[in-house]
């Protein structure tokens, strides 16, 4: 059976942080859906300006963690700031962690995880500007290309995408993880 991955994003996501992992996951044989609080399309951010629009496969109200094998959260400054104030998005993130399914986030994408209360005690990385926010939420932040903590994969920025993509594909096919962090 093919693995299914949800990429949760809204307007203002960093384009390459969605398109590059999506391509890697699809090339590995996974079915990938863009899920969003928006209906129909969401608009990307690239090089400091708006970019292409992308089709939303499923509205966030139509899905649950049980429908997918993994969750990916791309960054961008606008995107996670919008998602972190959306109760449905936060609850969905919590469900993926509760079900111990692989979750991955890159750059600013980790901001939503702070509001989901799932970073405490976890070893992770992110864009450097949100380091203090993550540490204040109880995370153990490190400056590394890619970090995995019990199926939770994080990276710092688009430069890390090759390593991030390899690791998220690996984690997807490993499946559920028992929590091991303190």
PDB file of C-alpha atoms in Angstrom:
ATOM      1  CA  UNK A   1       0.000   0.000   0.000  1.00  0.00           C
ATOM      2  CA  UNK A   2       1.313   3.436  -0.920  1.00  0.00           C
ATOM      3  CA  UNK A   3       2.276   5.846   1.862  1.00  0.00           C
ATOM      4  CA  UNK A   4       0.223   9.041   2.108  1.00  0.00           C
ATOM      5  CA  UNK A   5       1.720  12.339   3.233  1.00  0.00           C
ATOM      6  CA  UNK A   6      -0.080  15.553   4.142  1.00  0.00           C
ATOM      7  CA  UNK A   7       1.714  18.835   3.506  1.00  0.00           C
ATOM      8  CA  UNK A   8      -0.086  21.457   5.573  1.00  0.00           C
ATOM      9  CA  UNK A   9       0.327  25.008   4.328  1.00  0.00           C
ATOM     10  CA  UNK A  10      -1.512  28.228   3.656  1.00  0.00           C
ATOM     11  CA  UNK A  11      -0.787  31.445   1.752  1.00  0.00           C
ATOM     12  CA  UNK A  12       2.761  32.673   2.184  1.00  0.00           C
ATOM     13  CA  UNK A  13       4.603  29.332   2.378  1.00  0.00           C
ATOM     14  CA  UNK A  14       8.209  29.317   1.159  1.00  0.00           C
ATOM     15  CA  UNK A  15       7.783  27.804  -2.303  1.00  0.00           C
ATOM     16  CA  UNK A  16      10.900  25.598  -2.456  1.00  0.00           C
ATOM     17  CA  UNK A  17      10.203  24.259   1.058  1.00  0.00           C
ATOM     18  CA  UNK A  18       6.969  22.735  -0.261  1.00  0.00           C
ATOM     19  CA  UNK A  19       7.878  21.846  -3.843  1.00  0.00           C
ATOM     20  CA  UNK A  20      11.246  20.189  -3.179  1.00  0.00           C
ATOM     21  CA  UNK A  21      10.083  17.809  -0.389  1.00  0.00           C
ATOM     22  CA  UNK A  22       6.847  17.103  -2.301  1.00  0.00           C
ATOM     23  CA  UNK A  23       8.851  16.034  -5.346  1.00  0.00           C
ATOM     24  CA  UNK A  24      11.176  13.838  -3.253  1.00  0.00           C
ATOM     25  CA  UNK A  25       8.228  12.161  -1.534  1.00  0.00           C
ATOM     26  CA  UNK A  26       6.389  11.568  -4.816  1.00  0.00           C
ATOM     27  CA  UNK A  27       9.547  10.155  -6.413  1.00  0.00           C
ATOM     28  CA  UNK A  28       9.746   7.694  -3.487  1.00  0.00           C
ATOM     29  CA  UNK A  29       6.264   6.437  -4.401  1.00  0.00           C
ATOM     30  CA  UNK A  30       4.240   8.375  -1.821  1.00  0.00           C
ATOM     31  CA  UNK A  31       0.888  10.014  -2.463  1.00  0.00           C
ATOM     32  CA  UNK A  32       1.169  13.644  -1.348  1.00  0.00           C
ATOM     33  CA  UNK A  33      -1.736  15.983  -0.600  1.00  0.00           C
ATOM     34  CA  UNK A  34      -1.559  19.695   0.074  1.00  0.00           C
ATOM     35  CA  UNK A  35      -3.997  20.361   2.892  1.00  0.00           C
ATOM     36  CA  UNK A  36      -4.930  23.864   3.969  1.00  0.00           C
ATOM     37  CA  UNK A  37      -7.395  26.059   5.849  1.00  0.00           C
ATOM     38  CA  UNK A  38      -7.862  27.700   2.434  1.00  0.00           C
ATOM     39  CA  UNK A  39     -10.010  26.188  -0.290  1.00  0.00           C
ATOM     40  CA  UNK A  40      -8.948  25.685  -3.902  1.00  0.00           C
ATOM     41  CA  UNK A  41      -5.478  27.344  -4.023  1.00  0.00           C
ATOM     42  CA  UNK A  42      -2.706  28.797  -1.870  1.00  0.00           C
ATOM     43  CA  UNK A  43      -0.083  31.287  -2.989  1.00  0.00           C
ATOM     44  CA  UNK A  44       3.649  30.724  -2.522  1.00  0.00           C
ATOM     45  CA  UNK A  45       6.336  33.170  -1.407  1.00  0.00           C
ATOM     46  CA  UNK A  46       9.641  33.276  -3.297  1.00  0.00           C
ATOM     47  CA  UNK A  47      12.562  35.711  -3.158  1.00  0.00           C
ATOM     48  CA  UNK A  48      10.687  38.239  -1.048  1.00  0.00           C
ATOM     49  CA  UNK A  49       7.532  38.370  -3.165  1.00  0.00           C
ATOM     50  CA  UNK A  50       4.415  36.402  -4.075  1.00  0.00           C
ATOM     51  CA  UNK A  51       4.913  33.552  -6.529  1.00  0.00           C
ATOM     52  CA  UNK A  52       2.801  30.745  -8.004  1.00  0.00           C
ATOM     53  CA  UNK A  53      -0.533  29.437  -6.766  1.00  0.00           C
ATOM     54  CA  UNK A  54      -0.828  25.751  -5.838  1.00  0.00           C
ATOM     55  CA  UNK A  55      -3.927  23.581  -5.790  1.00  0.00           C
ATOM     56  CA  UNK A  56      -5.208  22.542  -2.371  1.00  0.00           C
ATOM     57  CA  UNK A  57      -6.065  18.839  -2.459  1.00  0.00           C
ATOM     58  CA  UNK A  58      -8.054  18.789   0.771  1.00  0.00           C
ATOM     59  CA  UNK A  59      -9.486  21.422   3.091  1.00  0.00           C
ATOM     60  CA  UNK A  60      -8.248  20.975   6.641  1.00  0.00           C
ATOM     61  CA  UNK A  61     -11.791  20.249   7.841  1.00  0.00           C
ATOM     62  CA  UNK A  62     -11.924  17.181   5.537  1.00  0.00           C
ATOM     63  CA  UNK A  63      -8.906  15.358   6.967  1.00  0.00           C
ATOM     64  CA  UNK A  64      -7.605  13.751  10.106  1.00  0.00           C
ATOM     65  CA  UNK A  65      -4.226  12.324  11.071  1.00  0.00           C
ATOM     66  CA  UNK A  66      -5.565   8.785  10.605  1.00  0.00           C
ATOM     67  CA  UNK A  67      -5.878   9.503   6.849  1.00  0.00           C
ATOM     68  CA  UNK A  68      -2.096   9.939   6.455  1.00  0.00           C
ATOM     69  CA  UNK A  69       1.193   8.259   7.283  1.00  0.00           C
ATOM     70  CA  UNK A  70       3.134  11.501   7.821  1.00  0.00           C
ATOM     71  CA  UNK A  71       2.871  15.295   8.043  1.00  0.00           C
ATOM     72  CA  UNK A  72       5.166  17.933   6.556  1.00  0.00           C
ATOM     73  CA  UNK A  73       5.190  21.628   7.489  1.00  0.00           C
ATOM     74  CA  UNK A  74       7.024  23.968   5.100  1.00  0.00           C
ATOM     75  CA  UNK A  75       8.243  27.333   6.320  1.00  0.00           C
ATOM     76  CA  UNK A  76       7.950  30.862   5.146  1.00  0.00           C
ATOM     77  CA  UNK A  77       7.220  33.632   7.623  1.00  0.00           C
ATOM     78  CA  UNK A  78       3.543  34.207   6.769  1.00  0.00           C
ATOM     79  CA  UNK A  79       2.474  30.552   6.473  1.00  0.00           C
ATOM     80  CA  UNK A  80       3.304  29.251   9.999  1.00  0.00           C
ATOM     81  CA  UNK A  81       2.123  32.489  11.576  1.00  0.00           C
ATOM     82  CA  UNK A  82      -1.307  31.872  10.035  1.00  0.00           C
ATOM     83  CA  UNK A  83      -1.376  28.156  10.863  1.00  0.00           C
ATOM     84  CA  UNK A  84      -0.431  28.647  14.510  1.00  0.00           C
ATOM     85  CA  UNK A  85      -3.638  30.622  15.108  1.00  0.00           C
ATOM     86  CA  UNK A  86      -5.859  28.027  13.426  1.00  0.00           C
ATOM     87  CA  UNK A  87      -7.358  25.555  15.925  1.00  0.00           C
ATOM     88  CA  UNK A  88      -7.957  22.876  13.292  1.00  0.00           C
ATOM     89  CA  UNK A  89      -4.303  23.064  12.178  1.00  0.00           C
ATOM     90  CA  UNK A  90      -3.009  22.875  15.747  1.00  0.00           C
ATOM     91  CA  UNK A  91      -5.283  19.948  16.599  1.00  0.00           C
ATOM     92  CA  UNK A  92      -4.186  18.084  13.481  1.00  0.00           C
ATOM     93  CA  UNK A  93      -0.510  18.548  14.400  1.00  0.00           C
ATOM     94  CA  UNK A  94      -1.220  17.250  17.909  1.00  0.00           C
ATOM     95  CA  UNK A  95      -2.948  14.179  16.462  1.00  0.00           C
ATOM     96  CA  UNK A  96       0.049  13.277  14.280  1.00  0.00           C
ATOM     97  CA  UNK A  97       2.302  13.412  17.333  1.00  0.00           C
ATOM     98  CA  UNK A  98      -0.208  11.503  19.467  1.00  0.00           C
ATOM     99  CA  UNK A  99      -0.333   8.755  16.819  1.00  0.00           C
ATOM    100  CA  UNK A 100       3.501   8.761  16.720  1.00  0.00           C
ATOM    101  CA  UNK A 101       3.586   9.299  12.976  1.00  0.00           C
ATOM    102  CA  UNK A 102       6.527  10.981  11.248  1.00  0.00           C
ATOM    103  CA  UNK A 103       6.303  14.781  11.288  1.00  0.00           C
ATOM    104  CA  UNK A 104       8.762  17.043   9.502  1.00  0.00           C
ATOM    105  CA  UNK A 105       9.206  20.810   9.528  1.00  0.00           C
ATOM    106  CA  UNK A 106      11.723  23.174   7.997  1.00  0.00           C
ATOM    107  CA  UNK A 107      12.778  26.760   8.621  1.00  0.00           C
ATOM    108  CA  UNK A 108       9.928  28.770  10.221  1.00  0.00           C
ATOM    109  CA  UNK A 109       7.546  25.811   9.844  1.00  0.00           C
ATOM    110  CA  UNK A 110       8.273  24.837  13.448  1.00  0.00           C
ATOM    111  CA  UNK A 111       6.401  27.856  14.832  1.00  0.00           C
ATOM    112  CA  UNK A 112       3.075  26.017  14.609  1.00  0.00           C
ATOM    113  CA  UNK A 113       4.568  23.214  16.702  1.00  0.00           C
ATOM    114  CA  UNK A 114       5.151  25.608  19.590  1.00  0.00           C
ATOM    115  CA  UNK A 115       1.417  26.327  19.729  1.00  0.00           C
ATOM    116  CA  UNK A 116       0.670  22.599  19.459  1.00  0.00           C
ATOM    117  CA  UNK A 117       2.792  22.029  22.609  1.00  0.00           C
ATOM    118  CA  UNK A 118       4.837  19.240  21.006  1.00  0.00           C
ATOM    119  CA  UNK A 119       8.432  20.536  21.131  1.00  0.00           C
ATOM    120  CA  UNK A 120       9.191  20.262  24.844  1.00  0.00           C
ATOM    121  CA  UNK A 121      12.136  17.922  25.442  1.00  0.00           C
ATOM    122  CA  UNK A 122      12.751  17.383  21.736  1.00  0.00           C
ATOM    123  CA  UNK A 123      16.079  17.845  19.952  1.00  0.00           C
ATOM    124  CA  UNK A 124      15.511  19.922  16.813  1.00  0.00           C
ATOM    125  CA  UNK A 125      16.726  22.689  14.545  1.00  0.00           C
ATOM    126  CA  UNK A 126      15.060  25.562  12.689  1.00  0.00           C
ATOM    127  CA  UNK A 127      15.724  28.913  11.133  1.00  0.00           C
ATOM    128  CA  UNK A 128      17.975  30.711  13.627  1.00  0.00           C
ATOM    129  CA  UNK A 129      15.541  33.577  14.287  1.00  0.00           C
ATOM    130  CA  UNK A 130      13.032  31.298  16.051  1.00  0.00           C
ATOM    131  CA  UNK A 131      15.636  29.493  18.153  1.00  0.00           C
ATOM    132  CA  UNK A 132      14.742  31.369  21.353  1.00  0.00           C
ATOM    133  CA  UNK A 133      11.005  30.746  20.840  1.00  0.00           C
ATOM    134  CA  UNK A 134      11.645  27.006  20.542  1.00  0.00           C
ATOM    135  CA  UNK A 135      13.985  26.955  23.545  1.00  0.00           C
ATOM    136  CA  UNK A 136      11.418  28.876  25.599  1.00  0.00           C
ATOM    137  CA  UNK A 137       8.918  26.154  24.665  1.00  0.00           C
ATOM    138  CA  UNK A 138      11.311  23.549  26.096  1.00  0.00           C
ATOM    139  CA  UNK A 139      13.064  22.324  22.939  1.00  0.00           C
ATOM    140  CA  UNK A 140      16.762  21.474  22.758  1.00  0.00           C
ATOM    141  CA  UNK A 141      17.806  23.541  19.710  1.00  0.00           C
ATOM    142  CA  UNK A 142      20.957  22.623  17.756  1.00  0.00           C
ATOM    143  CA  UNK A 143      22.567  24.176  14.680  1.00  0.00           C
ATOM    144  CA  UNK A 144      22.670  21.164  12.348  1.00  0.00           C
ATOM    145  CA  UNK A 145      21.617  20.524   8.751  1.00  0.00           C
ATOM    146  CA  UNK A 146      18.973  17.949   9.667  1.00  0.00           C
ATOM    147  CA  UNK A 147      17.882  16.584  13.045  1.00  0.00           C
ATOM    148  CA  UNK A 148      15.679  13.568  13.773  1.00  0.00           C
ATOM    149  CA  UNK A 149      14.097  12.959  17.167  1.00  0.00           C
ATOM    150  CA  UNK A 150      11.814   9.894  17.291  1.00  0.00           C
ATOM    151  CA  UNK A 151      10.435  10.366  13.770  1.00  0.00           C
ATOM    152  CA  UNK A 152      10.339  14.159  14.047  1.00  0.00           C
ATOM    153  CA  UNK A 153      12.601  15.633  11.338  1.00  0.00           C
ATOM    154  CA  UNK A 154      13.704  19.286  11.228  1.00  0.00           C
ATOM    155  CA  UNK A 155      16.017  21.446   9.124  1.00  0.00           C
ATOM    156  CA  UNK A 156      17.141  25.068   9.174  1.00  0.00           C
ATOM    157  CA  UNK A 157      16.561  26.564   5.715  1.00  0.00           C
ATOM    158  CA  UNK A 158      16.321  25.826   1.972  1.00  0.00           C
ATOM    159  CA  UNK A 159      20.080  25.105   1.788  1.00  0.00           C
ATOM    160  CA  UNK A 160      19.370  21.998   3.901  1.00  0.00           C
ATOM    161  CA  UNK A 161      16.711  20.605   1.534  1.00  0.00           C
ATOM    162  CA  UNK A 162      18.833  17.808  -0.003  1.00  0.00           C
ATOM    163  CA  UNK A 163      19.566  16.308   3.446  1.00  0.00           C
ATOM    164  CA  UNK A 164      16.050  17.087   4.722  1.00  0.00           C
ATOM    165  CA  UNK A 165      14.410  15.393   1.729  1.00  0.00           C
ATOM    166  CA  UNK A 166      16.533  12.237   2.089  1.00  0.00           C
ATOM    167  CA  UNK A 167      15.700  12.017   5.778  1.00  0.00           C
ATOM    168  CA  UNK A 168      11.932  12.614   5.462  1.00  0.00           C
ATOM    169  CA  UNK A 169      11.676   9.854   2.868  1.00  0.00           C
ATOM    170  CA  UNK A 170      13.651   7.518   5.143  1.00  0.00           C
ATOM    171  CA  UNK A 171      11.466   8.360   8.148  1.00  0.00           C
ATOM    172  CA  UNK A 172       8.266   7.895   6.138  1.00  0.00           C
ATOM    173  CA  UNK A 173       9.168   4.335   5.283  1.00  0.00           C
ATOM    174  CA  UNK A 174      10.312   3.560   8.841  1.00  0.00           C
ATOM    175  CA  UNK A 175       6.808   4.404  10.073  1.00  0.00           C
ATOM    176  CA  UNK A 176       5.614   4.994  13.632  1.00  0.00           C
ATOM    177  CA  UNK A 177       8.100   5.834  16.382  1.00  0.00           C
ATOM    178  CA  UNK A 178       7.854   5.393  20.106  1.00  0.00           C
ATOM    179  CA  UNK A 179       8.735   8.628  21.862  1.00  0.00           C
ATOM    180  CA  UNK A 180      12.202   8.512  23.365  1.00  0.00           C
ATOM    181  CA  UNK A 181      12.888  12.108  24.338  1.00  0.00           C
ATOM    182  CA  UNK A 182      13.051  13.201  27.956  1.00  0.00           C
TER     183      UNK A 182
END
